[in-house]
Each structure stands twice: as structure tokens, then as C-alpha cells.
Tab-separated table of C-alpha atoms in Angstrom:
chain	number	residue	atom	x	y	z
A	1	MET	CA	13.916	-80.705	54.255
A	2	THR	CA	17.666	-81.774	53.125
A	3	PRO	CA	19.615	-78.837	51.967
A	4	LYS	CA	20.640	-80.407	48.219
A	5	THR	CA	24.392	-81.107	47.565
A	6	THR	CA	26.317	-83.020	45.088
A	7	LEU	CA	27.040	-85.261	47.695
A	8	ASP	CA	25.253	-88.208	47.648
A	9	PHE	CA	25.261	-88.261	51.549
A	10	GLU	CA	21.523	-89.700	51.916
A	11	GLN	CA	22.490	-93.157	50.491
A	12	GLU	CA	25.766	-93.021	52.555
A	13	ARG	CA	23.535	-93.037	55.701
A	14	ALA	CA	21.435	-95.432	54.657
A	15	ILE	CA	24.363	-98.122	54.202
A	16	GLN	CA	26.386	-96.544	56.749
A	17	PRO	CA	25.285	-95.518	60.061
A	18	ASP	CA	27.994	-97.004	62.061
A	19	ASP	CA	30.675	-94.177	62.357
A	20	ALA	CA	30.187	-93.135	66.118
A	21	GLU	CA	31.051	-96.902	66.882
A	22	ARG	CA	33.988	-96.417	64.678
A	23	VAL	CA	35.362	-93.570	66.345
A	24	LEU	CA	34.813	-94.668	70.034
A	25	GLN	CA	36.716	-98.168	68.973
A	26	PHE	CA	39.834	-95.837	66.966
A	27	ARG	CA	43.158	-95.794	69.074
A	28	LEU	CA	43.127	-92.014	68.791
A	29	PHE	CA	40.396	-91.733	69.904
A	30	GLU	CA	41.113	-93.905	73.118
A	31	ARG	CA	44.372	-91.268	73.702
A	32	LEU	CA	42.450	-88.659	74.262
A	33	SER	CA	41.706	-89.714	77.796
A	34	GLY	CA	45.080	-88.760	78.827
A	35	LYS	CA	45.576	-85.614	76.653
A	36	THR	CA	44.873	-82.035	78.294
A	37	GLN	CA	41.360	-80.358	78.170
A	38	LEU	CA	41.716	-77.126	80.504
A	39	VAL	CA	43.920	-77.800	83.094
A	40	PRO	CA	47.490	-79.654	82.676
A	41	ALA	CA	48.868	-82.871	84.121
A	42	PRO	CA	49.628	-84.024	87.049
A	43	PHE	CA	46.910	-81.391	88.787
A	44	ALA	CA	44.002	-82.528	86.582
A	45	ARG	CA	43.545	-85.131	88.529
A	46	GLY	CA	39.952	-85.760	88.486
A	47	LEU	CA	39.506	-82.882	86.244
A	48	ARG	CA	38.049	-83.259	82.664
A	49	ASN	CA	40.167	-84.238	79.989
A	50	ARG	CA	39.832	-83.826	76.298
A	51	GLN	CA	37.856	-87.630	76.201
A	52	VAL	CA	35.252	-86.225	78.226
A	53	HIS	CA	34.989	-82.929	76.559
A	54	SER	CA	34.622	-84.746	73.742
A	55	PHE	CA	31.534	-86.752	75.158
A	56	GLU	CA	30.181	-83.306	76.691
A	57	VAL	CA	30.109	-82.067	72.607
A	58	HIS	CA	28.668	-85.539	71.625
A	59	ARG	CA	25.832	-84.685	73.956
A	60	MET	CA	25.006	-81.671	73.245
A	61	ALA	CA	25.527	-81.810	69.722
A	62	LEU	CA	22.559	-84.837	69.054
A	63	ALA	CA	20.777	-82.804	71.826
A	64	ILE	CA	20.238	-79.312	69.714
A	65	ALA	CA	20.147	-81.552	66.293
A	66	ARG	CA	17.186	-83.975	67.692
A	67	ARG	CA	15.389	-80.459	69.090
A	68	LEU	CA	16.104	-78.766	65.151
A	69	ASN	CA	14.732	-81.623	63.825
A	70	ARG	CA	11.837	-81.853	65.732
A	71	THR	CA	11.247	-78.194	66.129
A	72	ASP	CA	11.785	-76.810	63.366
A	73	GLY	CA	11.436	-79.519	60.623
A	74	PHE	CA	14.892	-80.530	59.440
A	75	ASP	CA	16.587	-83.395	58.259
A	76	LEU	CA	20.031	-82.761	59.805
A	77	ASP	CA	22.224	-85.708	59.443
A	78	ILE	CA	22.436	-87.125	62.996
A	79	PRO	CA	24.718	-89.844	62.595
A	80	ALA	CA	27.568	-87.409	61.057
A	81	ILE	CA	27.039	-85.359	63.950
A	82	GLU	CA	27.797	-87.662	66.452
A	83	ALA	CA	30.702	-89.145	65.321
A	84	ALA	CA	32.062	-85.454	64.600
A	85	ALA	CA	31.364	-84.515	67.647
A	86	LEU	CA	33.511	-86.870	69.057
A	87	ALA	CA	36.146	-87.218	66.639
A	88	HIS	CA	36.599	-83.428	66.692
A	89	ASP	CA	39.457	-83.294	68.815
A	90	ILE	CA	41.208	-86.338	67.556
A	91	GLY	CA	44.213	-84.129	66.095
A	92	HIS	CA	44.426	-82.073	69.578
A	93	PRO	CA	48.338	-82.797	70.674
A	94	PRO	CA	49.183	-83.786	74.739
A	95	PHE	CA	48.327	-80.419	76.633
A	96	GLY	CA	46.093	-78.639	73.689
A	97	HIS	CA	46.373	-75.446	73.069
A	98	VAL	CA	49.671	-74.366	74.465
A	99	ALA	CA	51.280	-77.632	72.664
A	100	GLU	CA	49.126	-76.400	69.574
A	101	ARG	CA	50.742	-73.194	69.425
A	102	GLN	CA	54.360	-74.776	69.622
A	103	LEU	CA	54.672	-77.331	67.002
A	104	ASP	CA	52.936	-74.959	64.680
A	105	THR	CA	56.010	-72.914	65.655
A	106	LEU	CA	58.547	-75.715	65.102
A	107	THR	CA	56.774	-76.788	61.600
A	108	SER	CA	56.152	-73.389	60.449
A	109	SER	CA	58.438	-73.867	57.104
A	110	ASP	CA	56.135	-77.522	56.312
A	111	GLY	CA	52.357	-75.647	56.705
A	112	GLY	CA	52.733	-75.875	60.494
A	113	PHE	CA	50.283	-77.377	62.882
A	114	GLU	CA	46.550	-76.726	63.868
A	115	SER	CA	44.369	-79.756	65.292
A	116	ASN	CA	41.492	-79.656	63.733
A	117	ALA	CA	43.332	-79.849	60.236
A	118	GLN	CA	45.735	-82.645	62.304
A	119	ALA	CA	41.722	-84.294	62.659
A	120	VAL	CA	41.362	-84.404	59.126
A	121	HIS	CA	44.653	-85.687	58.229
A	122	VAL	CA	43.776	-88.644	60.002
A	123	LEU	CA	40.573	-89.604	59.293
A	124	LEU	CA	41.167	-88.876	55.612
A	125	GLY	CA	44.191	-91.235	55.952
A	126	ASP	CA	43.784	-95.297	56.060
A	127	HIS	CA	43.660	-95.723	59.653
A	128	ILE	CA	39.517	-95.260	59.780
A	129	THR	CA	36.946	-95.324	57.095
A	130	LEU	CA	33.829	-93.067	57.410
A	131	ARG	CA	31.265	-91.732	55.508
A	132	LYS	CA	31.960	-88.098	53.644
A	133	ALA	CA	29.318	-86.845	55.967
A	134	THR	CA	30.988	-87.496	59.056
A	135	ILE	CA	34.113	-85.642	57.297
A	136	ALA	CA	32.458	-82.479	56.144
A	137	ALA	CA	30.919	-82.444	59.569
A	138	LEU	CA	33.922	-82.036	61.081
A	139	VAL	CA	35.336	-79.556	58.797
A	140	LYS	CA	35.809	-76.112	60.271
A	141	TYR	CA	37.798	-74.564	57.802
A	142	ALA	CA	37.711	-75.810	54.240
A	143	THR	CA	40.548	-73.611	53.071
A	144	PRO	CA	43.676	-74.552	52.451
A	145	ILE	CA	46.737	-73.472	54.713
A	146	PRO	CA	50.042	-71.654	52.678
A	147	ARG	CA	52.858	-73.733	53.252
A	148	TYR	CA	54.678	-71.428	54.454
A	149	ASP	CA	53.984	-68.212	55.523
A	150	PRO	CA	56.724	-65.836	57.175
A	151	PHE	CA	54.621	-62.977	58.188
A	152	ARG	CA	52.099	-65.134	60.295
A	153	THR	CA	51.916	-64.434	64.203
A	154	THR	CA	49.387	-67.498	65.431
A	155	VAL	CA	48.235	-70.624	63.785
A	156	VAL	CA	46.381	-70.956	61.024
A	157	LYS	CA	43.518	-72.072	60.500
A	158	GLY	CA	42.402	-74.396	58.241
A	159	ILE	CA	43.422	-77.877	56.059
A	160	TYR	CA	46.888	-79.060	55.038
A	161	GLN	CA	47.963	-78.264	51.718
A	162	ALA	CA	48.528	-82.602	51.019
A	163	ASP	CA	45.807	-83.187	52.639
A	164	PHE	CA	43.192	-80.446	50.695
A	165	PRO	CA	43.109	-82.705	46.796
A	166	ARG	CA	41.646	-85.231	48.628
A	167	LEU	CA	39.479	-83.307	50.524
A	168	SER	CA	37.991	-82.016	47.516
A	169	ALA	CA	37.440	-85.126	46.246
A	170	THR	CA	35.339	-85.844	49.541
A	171	LEU	CA	33.984	-81.814	49.169
A	172	PRO	CA	34.185	-80.401	45.856
A	173	ARG	CA	32.567	-77.153	47.178
A	174	ALA	CA	32.597	-76.032	50.883
A	175	ALA	CA	28.954	-75.029	50.968
A	176	ASP	CA	28.515	-79.067	49.682
A	177	ARG	CA	28.683	-79.673	53.818
A	178	GLY	CA	25.464	-78.575	54.904
A	179	PRO	CA	24.474	-77.037	58.486
A	180	GLU	CA	26.476	-80.330	60.367
A	181	TRP	CA	29.814	-79.026	61.275
A	182	GLN	CA	28.132	-75.700	62.702
A	183	VAL	CA	26.291	-77.994	65.338
A	184	VAL	CA	29.360	-79.639	66.058
A	185	ASP	CA	30.704	-76.241	66.463
A	186	ILE	CA	28.520	-74.186	68.679
A	187	ALA	CA	28.461	-77.943	70.728
A	188	ASP	CA	32.165	-77.558	71.215
A	189	ASP	CA	32.005	-73.636	71.986
A	190	PHE	CA	28.847	-74.271	74.374
A	191	SER	CA	31.473	-77.259	76.190
A	192	ASN	CA	34.071	-74.842	76.498
A	193	ALA	CA	32.069	-72.010	78.079
A	194	ILE	CA	30.170	-73.928	80.652
A	195	PHE	CA	32.560	-76.864	81.512
A	196	ASP	CA	36.042	-74.927	81.970
A	197	ILE	CA	34.393	-72.963	84.621
A	198	HIS	CA	33.603	-76.137	86.340
A	199	ASP	CA	37.188	-77.547	86.024
A	200	LEU	CA	38.548	-73.833	87.893
A	201	VAL	CA	35.863	-74.124	90.770
A	202	HIS	CA	37.257	-77.499	91.468
A	203	PHE	CA	41.000	-77.043	90.574
A	204	HIS	CA	41.226	-73.895	93.447
A	205	GLY	CA	39.462	-75.988	95.633
A	206	SER	CA	37.328	-73.279	97.127
A	207	SER	CA	34.404	-74.334	99.768
A	208	SER	CA	31.578	-71.573	99.324
A	209	THR	CA	30.172	-69.635	96.654
A	210	ALA	CA	31.279	-66.189	98.578
A	211	ASP	CA	34.526	-67.490	98.204
A	212	VAL	CA	35.285	-68.251	94.492
A	213	MET	CA	33.667	-65.254	93.622
A	214	HIS	CA	35.869	-62.834	95.530
A	215	THR	CA	38.765	-64.591	94.452
A	216	LEU	CA	37.724	-65.771	90.767
A	217	LEU	CA	35.532	-63.728	89.438
A	218	PRO	CA	36.068	-60.341	90.232
A	219	PRO	CA	33.630	-58.550	88.269
A	220	ALA	CA	35.569	-55.275	87.406
A	221	GLU	CA	38.383	-57.384	86.131
A	222	VAL	CA	35.844	-59.384	83.635
A	223	SER	CA	34.207	-55.949	82.901
A	224	ASP	CA	37.064	-54.389	81.718
A	225	HIS	CA	38.959	-57.511	79.615
A	226	PRO	CA	39.688	-57.128	76.364
A	227	LEU	CA	36.904	-59.936	75.394
A	228	THR	CA	33.861	-58.890	76.779
A	229	ARG	CA	34.352	-55.055	74.940
A	230	ASP	CA	31.626	-55.920	73.198
A	231	ALA	CA	29.432	-58.471	75.493
A	232	ARG	CA	29.735	-55.705	78.752
A	233	GLU	CA	25.847	-55.685	79.101
A	234	ALA	CA	26.106	-59.444	79.855
A	235	VAL	CA	28.841	-59.534	82.249
A	236	GLU	CA	26.488	-58.853	85.196
A	237	GLU	CA	23.642	-61.335	84.136
A	238	THR	CA	26.681	-63.687	83.658
A	239	LEU	CA	28.102	-63.982	86.424
A	240	SER	CA	24.438	-63.339	88.317
A	241	ASP	CA	23.941	-67.358	86.812
A	242	LEU	CA	27.112	-68.337	87.963
A	243	TYR	CA	26.143	-67.014	91.748
A	244	SER	CA	22.915	-68.176	91.714
A	245	THR	CA	22.732	-71.266	90.033
A	246	LEU	CA	26.006	-72.844	88.667
A	247	ILE	CA	28.788	-72.758	91.234
A	248	PRO	CA	26.143	-73.228	94.510
A	249	GLY	CA	25.667	-77.226	92.338
A	250	MET	CA	28.996	-77.111	91.560
A	251	LEU	CA	30.015	-76.878	95.543
A	252	SER	CA	27.349	-79.354	96.694
A	253	PRO	CA	28.006	-82.482	98.063
A	254	ALA	CA	25.335	-83.787	96.491
A	255	GLY	CA	26.720	-84.371	92.894
A	256	SER	CA	23.054	-85.134	91.578
A	257	LEU	CA	22.706	-81.012	92.190
A	258	GLU	CA	25.714	-80.268	90.315
A	259	ARG	CA	24.231	-82.263	87.367
A	260	VAL	CA	21.145	-80.894	87.719
A	261	ARG	CA	22.111	-77.688	87.551
A	262	LEU	CA	24.892	-78.087	84.779
A	263	ARG	CA	22.121	-79.864	82.310
A	264	ASP	CA	19.309	-77.823	83.070
A	265	TYR	CA	22.071	-74.343	82.555
A	266	VAL	CA	22.647	-76.282	79.180
A	267	ASP	CA	19.598	-77.018	78.187
A	268	SER	CA	19.086	-73.133	78.440
A	269	TRP	CA	21.194	-72.227	75.882
A	270	ILE	CA	20.209	-75.538	73.652
A	271	SER	CA	16.528	-74.107	73.378
A	272	GLN	CA	17.900	-71.060	72.130
A	273	VAL	CA	19.417	-72.754	69.462
A	274	ARG	CA	17.520	-71.934	65.642
A	275	ILE	CA	17.882	-72.635	62.245
A	276	VAL	CA	18.363	-69.361	60.049
A	277	THR	CA	17.145	-69.553	56.125
A	278	ASP	CA	19.278	-66.358	53.741
A	279	GLU	CA	16.455	-65.468	51.802
A	280	ASN	CA	18.698	-64.521	48.449
A	281	SER	CA	20.427	-67.438	48.726
A	282	SER	CA	18.286	-69.959	50.615
A	283	THR	CA	21.490	-71.584	52.608
A	284	ARG	CA	20.301	-73.045	55.927
A	285	THR	CA	22.550	-71.896	58.942
A	286	VAL	CA	22.508	-72.698	62.584
A	287	SER	CA	22.368	-69.665	64.650
A	288	VAL	CA	23.106	-68.322	68.754
A	289	PRO	CA	20.965	-66.059	70.234
A	290	SER	CA	23.359	-62.963	70.060
A	291	PRO	CA	22.871	-62.644	73.875
A	292	ILE	CA	24.234	-66.303	74.688
A	293	LYS	CA	27.371	-65.419	72.395
A	294	LYS	CA	27.569	-62.850	74.821
A	295	LYS	CA	27.692	-65.015	77.725
A	296	ILE	CA	30.075	-67.624	76.248
A	297	THR	CA	32.234	-64.515	75.745
A	298	VAL	CA	31.829	-63.756	79.326
A	299	LEU	CA	32.517	-66.875	80.392
A	300	GLN	CA	35.821	-66.989	78.025
A	301	ALA	CA	36.918	-63.808	79.738
A	302	VAL	CA	36.565	-65.529	83.249
A	303	VAL	CA	38.043	-68.807	82.099
A	304	ALA	CA	41.254	-66.330	81.333
A	305	ILE	CA	41.116	-63.967	84.115
A	306	ALA	CA	41.201	-66.928	86.780
A	307	PHE	CA	43.362	-69.407	84.757
A	308	LEU	CA	45.031	-69.195	81.326
A	309	GLU	CA	46.707	-65.422	82.769
A	310	THR	CA	47.320	-66.432	85.974
A	311	GLU	CA	50.972	-66.317	86.686
A	312	ILE	CA	50.854	-70.030	88.209
A	313	ASN	CA	49.386	-71.235	84.280
A	314	ARG	CA	52.223	-68.885	82.457
A	315	LYS	CA	54.901	-71.573	84.734
A	316	PHE	CA	52.745	-74.070	82.733
A	317	ASP	CA	53.033	-72.961	79.622
A	318	HIS	CA	56.705	-72.034	79.802
A	319	TYR	CA	56.946	-75.715	81.163
A	320	ILE	CA	55.178	-77.505	78.485
A	321	GLU	CA	56.598	-75.134	75.474
A	322	HIS	CA	60.001	-76.503	76.319
A	323	SER	CA	58.890	-80.055	77.160
A	324	ILE	CA	56.592	-80.028	73.032
A	325	CYS	CA	60.597	-78.312	71.822
A	326	ASP	CA	62.950	-81.433	73.570
A	327	ALA	CA	60.424	-84.090	72.684
A	328	PHE	CA	60.526	-82.996	68.980
A	329	ASN	CA	64.318	-82.911	68.695
A	330	ILE	CA	64.887	-86.277	70.491
A	331	LEU	CA	62.318	-87.413	67.945
A	332	ARG	CA	63.847	-86.028	65.142
A	333	ARG	CA	67.297	-87.612	66.132
A	334	SER	CA	66.999	-90.786	67.182
A	335	PRO	CA	67.763	-93.581	65.036
A	336	ALA	CA	64.646	-95.724	64.314
A	337	SER	CA	65.786	-98.689	66.703
A	338	ARG	CA	64.752	-96.322	69.340
A	339	ILE	CA	61.661	-94.932	67.837
A	340	ASP	CA	60.420	-98.122	67.436
A	341	ASP	CA	61.405	-99.101	71.494
A	342	LEU	CA	59.428	-95.738	72.050
A	343	ALA	CA	56.761	-96.347	69.644
A	344	THR	CA	55.662	-100.243	71.839
A	345	TRP	CA	56.240	-98.235	75.173
A	346	CYS	CA	53.782	-95.849	73.556
A	347	ALA	CA	51.722	-98.067	72.147
A	348	ILE	CA	51.441	-95.991	68.952
A	349	PRO	CA	52.252	-97.859	65.278
A	350	ALA	CA	56.050	-98.062	64.024
A	351	PRO	CA	57.235	-95.147	62.392
A	352	GLY	CA	60.432	-95.564	60.976
A	353	PRO	CA	62.627	-93.053	61.296
A	354	LEU	CA	61.288	-89.391	62.322
A	355	GLY	CA	63.716	-87.103	59.751
A	356	GLU	CA	61.609	-84.882	58.660
A	357	PRO	CA	59.334	-82.337	60.755
A	358	ARG	CA	56.225	-83.523	59.447
A	359	ALA	CA	56.757	-87.350	60.412
A	360	VAL	CA	57.859	-86.386	64.143
A	361	LEU	CA	54.698	-83.975	64.242
A	362	ASN	CA	52.585	-86.854	63.415
A	363	PHE	CA	54.399	-89.396	65.520
A	364	LEU	CA	54.274	-87.174	68.784
A	365	HIS	CA	50.812	-85.858	68.383
A	366	GLN	CA	49.392	-89.186	69.330
A	367	MET	CA	50.725	-89.294	72.749
A	368	THR	CA	49.808	-88.721	75.950
A	369	ASP	CA	50.766	-85.720	78.062
A	370	VAL	CA	52.697	-88.148	80.331
A	371	GLN	CA	54.275	-89.419	77.807
A	372	LEU	CA	55.552	-86.868	75.937
A	373	LEU	CA	56.547	-85.506	79.454
A	374	ALA	CA	58.405	-89.048	79.963
A	375	VAL	CA	60.008	-88.486	76.500
A	376	ALA	CA	61.363	-84.532	77.204
A	377	GLU	CA	62.845	-85.278	80.797
A	378	SER	CA	64.627	-88.126	78.498
A	379	THR	CA	67.095	-84.977	77.490
A	380	THR	CA	68.851	-84.996	81.189
A	381	ALA	CA	69.459	-89.160	80.879
A	382	GLY	CA	70.361	-89.148	76.918
A	383	GLN	CA	68.659	-91.895	76.170
A	384	ILE	CA	65.043	-93.257	75.042
A	385	ASN	CA	65.105	-96.701	75.111
A	386	TYR	CA	65.316	-96.000	79.173
A	387	PHE	CA	61.170	-96.568	78.523
A	388	THR	CA	61.515	-100.396	77.797
């Protein structure tokens, strides 16, 4: 049964079933292939980028939705889920979350920057037309972000104030979204947890499972990490999964074994996703069992210990933060003619002069990792138009 909403999503589904194709042809989806997922350029050769991650989320979300429709008798809007899963990271800037934090700081007096809010901003614009149900499945946080909050210390999740009236016209109430957005969100969590480990193993280039476990995954550090404070009972089992199943597959010279091990592990998680109905309100939500949530937390701790909190990544982050600031300031003070030259080189629609922080943000967000670094490094040359 489909949850009743004030929106005519069913009629939309019959008339416009091709949103996934529209997203695949959208230029900003194509640019995700040049943006960091976990390991930043230029060290990510052979590893996943933001577009590969989006395809992973699409496959997992589709598998979850089909299974729930088949086994739980539900009627999830699969076309909306497919399109939203592909589009969910279109709002990410080059270099991912470290750039997101820096751009949020640079634009904090004008609403800041948040990647899901940026995706909604882009997809509510005039560049692409998507069904209301697809937008509803994309929105993670259906509340407005304060335009200015001098006391905030981290990225605020939500929707930009300027976009909220238009979103409200699409979604009169947050409750009208239905559970499709939860399917996309769960698939995103699954992809990050499992496939970030894949990137770490290949990034470090270890040759044996024992070497990986000794170098990257010391059990004591994982157990003591703040992320696993409420999931310590899952540490041993999760590390056992890595040691006995996932990492041997990742290190196998036979690529087919790696694919089979990863697929089977993902399927074991997907098989446990359920639809839960609230007895009082009859609201249906998509739920992940607590043991799987705890395994996700443990894998997040592993990624933090093995990469995010290492000295080499701190150096990456420091360099990227400075590059974001340099590129932002260059774009903000450059004349329209030089911006037009840069837009041509980056294959981005020419925006004219970029004096306002929000205009700079919208332009910079469309760049790839390599393009952003090139703009930042032009600080020393004192010009932009050398790109062309």
C-alpha cells in the first residue's frame, strides 16, 4: 500500500518515468567522476570517485526497494528512488566533505553550504526538470538552514532559506515525503561503510590480510574509538567479517572474487532491511536492524583510524582547505571576462561577475578536483586566463 499524501505522486509516476535517465544525462552528474569520494586527487587513481559511489547507492537502493515491494507488499516509487539515488551527491563540491566544511565557513554569513541542500538547490533550478516524488526522495533534512548563526560550529543540515518556499510548494509537509528518501539514505550509508574499506585496502597497497589487519585495523584502537562507544559488542564480529571475508576478496588477484565477496556482504545487509509501521500514526518507515547499524559504526571508526585521522590525511585536508580559500577569493575578485575564460575551460555555463559569496559558491561547486586545484594554484601566477 502506498502512504496517502497531499501530492499526486501516482499520476506523476505514470506520466514521467524517466527521471533516472535525465539525471544520467545531466552535466553535473557527469562531473562527479572528477570529484573525491574518500581519497583525494591525485592519489585516488584506480579508486572510487563520487560518481562511482552514486552508482553503488543506485544499485543498493534499487535492490532494497525491490525487495521491500516483493516481500513486504509495499509500493515504493522505484523510479523516484533510482533517480534520487543517482542524484543524491550532485551537490557535493570538489574534494567532498573537507571542501564542504570550508565553503560553509566562507559563506557562513549567507546561509553557509551543505551538500544535500546544494543538490536540492540545483535540482529545483531551471537546469533539469524532475518529478516531485524524485525531489521528495532526495531531501534528507526538510527544515530551513538559518541564514546567519554566529554560534554554530559545524555544517548545519537542511534546506537553504532561499529554496525553502519553492520546496514547500513541492512538499507542503515533510511528512508527505513517504519512505523513499529513507531507502536512498540507507543505501548511501551501506555504500560508504563497505566500499570505503575497499578504497583503504587498495590505497595502502598491503599484500596480505594479516598485513592489512595489523597495519590498518588494530582491534584495541577500534574498540577505544569514540565512534564505537555504543557499539563495542560489534567490534569483534565486524573485524572478523573483514579478516575472513572482505579483505581476502579485495586482495585476491581474481577480480571476480572481490566482486562476489562484496556483493554477498551487501546482500546480507539488504536482506535485513524492513518496513516498520507505527501503531499510533500508521506511519511507515524503512528500518535497519541495530546489529547492522553498529557494524556501520565500527566500519566508520576503521576508516577514521586508518585514513581520516592519519597525519597524511591531515596534510591533505590542510592543503585542500587553503586551496578552497585561494580559489574562492580569486573567483570573487576576478572580472567577468576572466570568469568567462575559466568557465569555457571548465565547461561550466558562464555566470558573469562573481562578486557575491553565493554566486562564487554556485560556480566553484561545479568544478572537478583538478580544476579547483588549477584555479587555486593560479594565485602565484596572478591570473586565471592562462588556462585557455
